Structures are given as structure tokens and as C-alpha cells.
PDB file of N, CA and C in Angstrom:
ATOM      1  N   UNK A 259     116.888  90.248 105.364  1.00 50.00           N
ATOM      2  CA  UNK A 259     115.447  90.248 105.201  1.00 50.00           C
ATOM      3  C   UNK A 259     114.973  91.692 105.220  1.00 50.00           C
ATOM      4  N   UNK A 260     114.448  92.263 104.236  1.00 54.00           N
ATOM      5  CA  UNK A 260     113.842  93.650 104.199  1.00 54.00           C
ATOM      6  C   UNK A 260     112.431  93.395 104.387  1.00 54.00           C
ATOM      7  N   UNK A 261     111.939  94.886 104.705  1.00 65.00           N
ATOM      8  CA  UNK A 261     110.237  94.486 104.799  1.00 65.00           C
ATOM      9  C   UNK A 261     110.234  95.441 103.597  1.00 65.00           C
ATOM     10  N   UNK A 262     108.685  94.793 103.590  1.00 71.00           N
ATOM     11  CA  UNK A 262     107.626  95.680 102.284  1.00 71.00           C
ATOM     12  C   UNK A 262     106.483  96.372 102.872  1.00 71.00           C
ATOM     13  N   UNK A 263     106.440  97.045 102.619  1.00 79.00           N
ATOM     14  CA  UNK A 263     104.982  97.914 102.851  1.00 79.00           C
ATOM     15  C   UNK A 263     104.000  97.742 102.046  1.00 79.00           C
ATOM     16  N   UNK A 264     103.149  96.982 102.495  1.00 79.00           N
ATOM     17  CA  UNK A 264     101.841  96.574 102.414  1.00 79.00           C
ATOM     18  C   UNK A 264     100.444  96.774 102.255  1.00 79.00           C
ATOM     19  N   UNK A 265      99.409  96.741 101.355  1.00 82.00           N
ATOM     20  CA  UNK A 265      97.956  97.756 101.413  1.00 82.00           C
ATOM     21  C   UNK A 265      97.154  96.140 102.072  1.00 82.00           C
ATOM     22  N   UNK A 266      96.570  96.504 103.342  1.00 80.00           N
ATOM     23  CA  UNK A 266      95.415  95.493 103.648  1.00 80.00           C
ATOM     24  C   UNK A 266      93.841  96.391 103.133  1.00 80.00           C
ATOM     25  N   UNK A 267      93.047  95.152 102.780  1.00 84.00           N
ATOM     26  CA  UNK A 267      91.854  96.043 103.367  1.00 84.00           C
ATOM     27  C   UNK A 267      90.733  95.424 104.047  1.00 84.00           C
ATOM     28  N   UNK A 268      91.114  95.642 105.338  1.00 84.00           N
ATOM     29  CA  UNK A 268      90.024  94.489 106.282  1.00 84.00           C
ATOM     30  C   UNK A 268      88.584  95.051 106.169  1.00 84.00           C
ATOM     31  N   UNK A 269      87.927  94.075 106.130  1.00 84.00           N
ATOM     32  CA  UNK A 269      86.084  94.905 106.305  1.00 84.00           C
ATOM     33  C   UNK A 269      85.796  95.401 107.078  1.00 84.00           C
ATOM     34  N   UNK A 270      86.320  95.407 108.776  1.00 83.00           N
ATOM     35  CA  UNK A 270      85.899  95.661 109.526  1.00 83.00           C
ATOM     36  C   UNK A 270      86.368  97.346 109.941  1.00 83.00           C
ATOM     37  N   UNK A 271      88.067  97.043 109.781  1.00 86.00           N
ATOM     38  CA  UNK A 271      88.625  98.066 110.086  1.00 86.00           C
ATOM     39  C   UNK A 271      89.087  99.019 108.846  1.00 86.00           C
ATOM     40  N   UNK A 272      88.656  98.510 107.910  1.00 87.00           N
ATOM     41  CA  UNK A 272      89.219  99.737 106.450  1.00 87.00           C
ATOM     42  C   UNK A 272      90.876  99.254 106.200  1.00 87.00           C
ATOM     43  N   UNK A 273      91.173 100.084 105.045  1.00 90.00           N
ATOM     44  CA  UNK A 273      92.573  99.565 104.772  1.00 90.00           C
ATOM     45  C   UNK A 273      93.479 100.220 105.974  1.00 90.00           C
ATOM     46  N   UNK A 274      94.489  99.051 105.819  1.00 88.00           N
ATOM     47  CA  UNK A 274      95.716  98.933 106.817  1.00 88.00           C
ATOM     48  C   UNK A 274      97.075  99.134 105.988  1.00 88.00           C
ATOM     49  N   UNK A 275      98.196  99.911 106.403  1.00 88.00           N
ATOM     50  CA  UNK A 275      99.331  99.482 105.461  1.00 88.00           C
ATOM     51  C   UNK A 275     100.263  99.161 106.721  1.00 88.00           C
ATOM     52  N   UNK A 276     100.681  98.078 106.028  1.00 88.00           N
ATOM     53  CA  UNK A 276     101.836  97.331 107.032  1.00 88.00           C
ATOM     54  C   UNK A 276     102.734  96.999 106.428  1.00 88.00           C
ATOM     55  N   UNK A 277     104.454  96.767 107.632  1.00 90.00           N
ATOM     56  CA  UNK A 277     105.147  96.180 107.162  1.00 90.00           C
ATOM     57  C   UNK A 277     105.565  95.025 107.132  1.00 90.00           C
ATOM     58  N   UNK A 278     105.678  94.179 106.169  1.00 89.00           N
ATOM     59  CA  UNK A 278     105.242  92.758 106.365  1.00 89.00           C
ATOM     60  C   UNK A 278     106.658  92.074 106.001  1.00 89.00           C
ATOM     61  N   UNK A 279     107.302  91.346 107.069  1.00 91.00           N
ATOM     62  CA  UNK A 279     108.575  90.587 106.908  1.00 91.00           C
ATOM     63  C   UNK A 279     108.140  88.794 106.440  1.00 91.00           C
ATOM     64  N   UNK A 280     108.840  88.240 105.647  1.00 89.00           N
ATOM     65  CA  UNK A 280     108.525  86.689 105.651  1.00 89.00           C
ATOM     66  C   UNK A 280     109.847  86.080 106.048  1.00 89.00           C
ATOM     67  N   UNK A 281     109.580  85.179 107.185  1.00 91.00           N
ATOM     68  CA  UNK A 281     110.852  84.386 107.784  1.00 91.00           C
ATOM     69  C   UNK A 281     110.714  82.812 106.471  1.00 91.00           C
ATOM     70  N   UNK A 282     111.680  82.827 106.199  1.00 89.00           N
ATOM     71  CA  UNK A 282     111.403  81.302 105.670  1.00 89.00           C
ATOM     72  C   UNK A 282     112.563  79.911 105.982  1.00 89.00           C
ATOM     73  N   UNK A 283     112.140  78.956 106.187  1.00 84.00           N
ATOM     74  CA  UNK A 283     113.111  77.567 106.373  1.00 84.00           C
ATOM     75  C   UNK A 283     113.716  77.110 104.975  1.00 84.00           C
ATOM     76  N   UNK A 284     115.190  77.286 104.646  1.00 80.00           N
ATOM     77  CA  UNK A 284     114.953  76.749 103.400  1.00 80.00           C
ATOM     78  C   UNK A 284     115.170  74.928 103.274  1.00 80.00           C
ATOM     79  N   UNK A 285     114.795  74.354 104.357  1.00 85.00           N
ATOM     80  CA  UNK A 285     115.022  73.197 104.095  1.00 85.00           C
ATOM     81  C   UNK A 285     113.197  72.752 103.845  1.00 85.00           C
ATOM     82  N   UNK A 286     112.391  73.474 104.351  1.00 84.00           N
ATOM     83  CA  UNK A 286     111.051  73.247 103.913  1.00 84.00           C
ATOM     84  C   UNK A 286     110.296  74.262 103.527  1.00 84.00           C
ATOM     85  N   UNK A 287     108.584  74.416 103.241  1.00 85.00           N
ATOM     86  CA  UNK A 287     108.168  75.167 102.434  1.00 85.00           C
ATOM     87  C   UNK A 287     107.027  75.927 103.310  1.00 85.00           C
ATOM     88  N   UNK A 288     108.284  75.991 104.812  1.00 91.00           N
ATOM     89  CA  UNK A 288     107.574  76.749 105.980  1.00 91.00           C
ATOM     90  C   UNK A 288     107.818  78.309 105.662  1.00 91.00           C
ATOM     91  N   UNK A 289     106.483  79.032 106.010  1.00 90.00           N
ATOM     92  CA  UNK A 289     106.985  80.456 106.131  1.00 90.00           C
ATOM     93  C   UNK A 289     106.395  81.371 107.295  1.00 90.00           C
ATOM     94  N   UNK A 290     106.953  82.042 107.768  1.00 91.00           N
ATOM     95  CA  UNK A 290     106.321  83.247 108.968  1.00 91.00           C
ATOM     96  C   UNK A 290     105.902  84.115 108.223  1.00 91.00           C
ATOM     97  N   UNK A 291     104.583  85.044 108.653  1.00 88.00           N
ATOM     98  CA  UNK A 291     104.651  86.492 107.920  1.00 88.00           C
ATOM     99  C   UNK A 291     103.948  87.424 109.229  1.00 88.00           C
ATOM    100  N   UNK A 292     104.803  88.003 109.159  1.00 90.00           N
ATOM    101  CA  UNK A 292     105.018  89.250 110.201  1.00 90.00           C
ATOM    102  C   UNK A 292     104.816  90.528 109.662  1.00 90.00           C
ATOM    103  N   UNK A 293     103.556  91.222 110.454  1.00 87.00           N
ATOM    104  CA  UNK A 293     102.999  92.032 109.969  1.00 87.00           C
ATOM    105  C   UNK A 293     102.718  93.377 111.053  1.00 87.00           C
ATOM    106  N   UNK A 294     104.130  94.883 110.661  1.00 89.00           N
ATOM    107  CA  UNK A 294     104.020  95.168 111.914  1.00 89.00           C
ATOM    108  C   UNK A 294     103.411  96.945 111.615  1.00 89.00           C
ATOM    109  N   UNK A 295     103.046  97.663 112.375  1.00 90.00           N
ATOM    110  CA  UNK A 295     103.470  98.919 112.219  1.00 90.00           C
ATOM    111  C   UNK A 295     104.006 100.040 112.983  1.00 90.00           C
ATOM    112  N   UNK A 296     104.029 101.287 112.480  1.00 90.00           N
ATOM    113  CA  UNK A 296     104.823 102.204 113.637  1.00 90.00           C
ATOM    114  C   UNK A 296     104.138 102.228 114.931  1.00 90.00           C
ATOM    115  N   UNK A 297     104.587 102.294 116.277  1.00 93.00           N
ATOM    116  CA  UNK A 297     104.473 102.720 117.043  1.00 93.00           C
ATOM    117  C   UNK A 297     103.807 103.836 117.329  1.00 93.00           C
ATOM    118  N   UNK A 298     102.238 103.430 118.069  1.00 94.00           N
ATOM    119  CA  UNK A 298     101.619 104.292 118.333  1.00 94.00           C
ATOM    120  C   UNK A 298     101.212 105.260 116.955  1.00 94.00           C
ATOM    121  N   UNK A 299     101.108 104.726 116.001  1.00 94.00           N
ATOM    122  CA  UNK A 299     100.746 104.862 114.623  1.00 94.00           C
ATOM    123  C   UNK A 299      98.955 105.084 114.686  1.00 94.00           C
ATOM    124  N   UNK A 300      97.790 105.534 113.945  1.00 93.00           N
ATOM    125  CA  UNK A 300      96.944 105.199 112.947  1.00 93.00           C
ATOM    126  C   UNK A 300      97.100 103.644 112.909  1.00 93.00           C
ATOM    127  N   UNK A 301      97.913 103.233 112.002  1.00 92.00           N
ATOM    128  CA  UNK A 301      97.656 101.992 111.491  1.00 92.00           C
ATOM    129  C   UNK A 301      98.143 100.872 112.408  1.00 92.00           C
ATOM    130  N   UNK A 302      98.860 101.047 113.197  1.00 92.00           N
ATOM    131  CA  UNK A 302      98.683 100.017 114.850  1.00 92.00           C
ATOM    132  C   UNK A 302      97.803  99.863 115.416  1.00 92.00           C
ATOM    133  N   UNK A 303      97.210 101.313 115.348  1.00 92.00           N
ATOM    134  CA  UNK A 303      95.666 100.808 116.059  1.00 92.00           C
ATOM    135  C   UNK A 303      94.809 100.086 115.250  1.00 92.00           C
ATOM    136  N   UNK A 304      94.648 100.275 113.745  1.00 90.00           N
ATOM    137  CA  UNK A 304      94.019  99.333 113.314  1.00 90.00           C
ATOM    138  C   UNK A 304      94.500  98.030 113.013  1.00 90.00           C
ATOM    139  N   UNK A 305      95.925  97.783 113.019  1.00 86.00           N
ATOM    140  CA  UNK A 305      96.242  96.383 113.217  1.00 86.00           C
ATOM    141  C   UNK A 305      96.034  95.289 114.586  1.00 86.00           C
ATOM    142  N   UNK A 306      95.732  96.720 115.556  1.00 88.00           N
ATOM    143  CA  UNK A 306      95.947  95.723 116.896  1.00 88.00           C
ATOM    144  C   UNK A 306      93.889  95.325 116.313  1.00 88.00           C
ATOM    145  N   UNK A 307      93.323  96.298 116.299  1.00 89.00           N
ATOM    146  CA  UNK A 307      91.640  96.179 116.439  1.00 89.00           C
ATOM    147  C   UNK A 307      91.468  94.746 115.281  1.00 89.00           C
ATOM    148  N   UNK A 308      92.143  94.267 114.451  1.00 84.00           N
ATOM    149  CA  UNK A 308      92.141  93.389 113.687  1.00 84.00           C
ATOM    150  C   UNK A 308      91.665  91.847 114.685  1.00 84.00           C
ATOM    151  N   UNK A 309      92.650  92.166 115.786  1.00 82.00           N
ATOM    152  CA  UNK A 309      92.746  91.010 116.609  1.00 82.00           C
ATOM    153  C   UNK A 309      91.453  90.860 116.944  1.00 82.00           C
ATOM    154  N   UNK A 310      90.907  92.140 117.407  1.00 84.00           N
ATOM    155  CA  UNK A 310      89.607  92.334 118.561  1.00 84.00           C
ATOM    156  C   UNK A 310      88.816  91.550 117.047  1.00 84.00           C
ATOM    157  N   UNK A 311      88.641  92.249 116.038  1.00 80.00           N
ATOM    158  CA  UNK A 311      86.712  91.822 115.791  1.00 80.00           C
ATOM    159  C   UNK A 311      87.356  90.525 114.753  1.00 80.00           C
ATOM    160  N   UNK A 312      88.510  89.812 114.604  1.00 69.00           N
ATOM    161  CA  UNK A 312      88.714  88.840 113.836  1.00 69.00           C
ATOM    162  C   UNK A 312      88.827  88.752 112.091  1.00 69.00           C
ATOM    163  N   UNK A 313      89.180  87.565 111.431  1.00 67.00           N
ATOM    164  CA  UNK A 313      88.902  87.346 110.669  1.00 67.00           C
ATOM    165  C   UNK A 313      87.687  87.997 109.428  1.00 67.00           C
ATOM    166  N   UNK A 314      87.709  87.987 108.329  1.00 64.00           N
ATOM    167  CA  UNK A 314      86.531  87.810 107.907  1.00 64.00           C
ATOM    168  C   UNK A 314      86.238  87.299 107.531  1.00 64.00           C
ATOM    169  N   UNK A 315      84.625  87.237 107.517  1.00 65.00           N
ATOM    170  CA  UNK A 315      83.381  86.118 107.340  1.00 65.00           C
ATOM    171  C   UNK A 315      83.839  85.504 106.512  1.00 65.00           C
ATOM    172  N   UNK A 316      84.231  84.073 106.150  1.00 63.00           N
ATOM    173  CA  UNK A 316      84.057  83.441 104.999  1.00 63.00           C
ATOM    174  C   UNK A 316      85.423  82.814 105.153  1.00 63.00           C
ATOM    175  N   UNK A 317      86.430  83.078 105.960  1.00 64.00           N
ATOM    176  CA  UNK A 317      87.911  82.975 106.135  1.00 64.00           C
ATOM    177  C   UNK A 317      87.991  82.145 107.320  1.00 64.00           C
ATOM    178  N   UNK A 318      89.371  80.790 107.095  1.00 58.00           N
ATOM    179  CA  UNK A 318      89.888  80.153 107.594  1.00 58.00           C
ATOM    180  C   UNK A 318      90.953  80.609 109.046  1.00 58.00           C
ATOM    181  N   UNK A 319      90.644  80.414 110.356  1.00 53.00           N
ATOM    182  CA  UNK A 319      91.443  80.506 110.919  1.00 53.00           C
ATOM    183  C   UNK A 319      92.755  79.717 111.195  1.00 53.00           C
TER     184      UNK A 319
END
């Protein structure tokens, strides 16, 4: 499983680039997506602040 590096662009927090792994089952059409970044990074902090102000408006939790 390799990761990809990723462009988000949350409203709240501006774009994010992450590395995003997908676990998958191949007996079903389950998937994980794991979305991480460097350590003590810029963009950790805006992935962790993602948690804090949520979703955006209009989006399914």
C-alpha cells in the first residue's frame, strides 16, 4: 500500500496536503481512508484544527 499526496481545501482551514492511504477488504466494497501528515508539520496542524471546527456546511457526517 503506498500513499499519495493529496491537495484538500477545507473552508475553514485553507488547503491541506496530505498523505492519504486506502485500506480495502477485497471480499467487500469496504474502504478506510487515512489521512496523515508530517509530524509537527504546518499541515498537521491544520489537519488536527479540521477536527476542532468540523465538517463543512452542507456535508454529511
Amino acid at each position: 500500500m503506498a500513499g499519495l499526496d493529496r491537495g484538500l481545501d477545507h473552508p475553514s482551514v485553507g488547503p491541506v496536503t496530505v498523505d492519504c492511504d486506502v485500506l480495502t477488504d477485497g471480499d467487500t466494497e469496504l474502504k478506510i481512508v487515512i489521512m496523515t501528515a508530517a509530524p509537527g508539520s504546518e499541515e498537521e496542524t491544520k489537519l488536527q484544527l479540521t477536527t476542532v471546527v468540523g465538517p463543512p456546511a452542507g456535508t454529511r457526517n
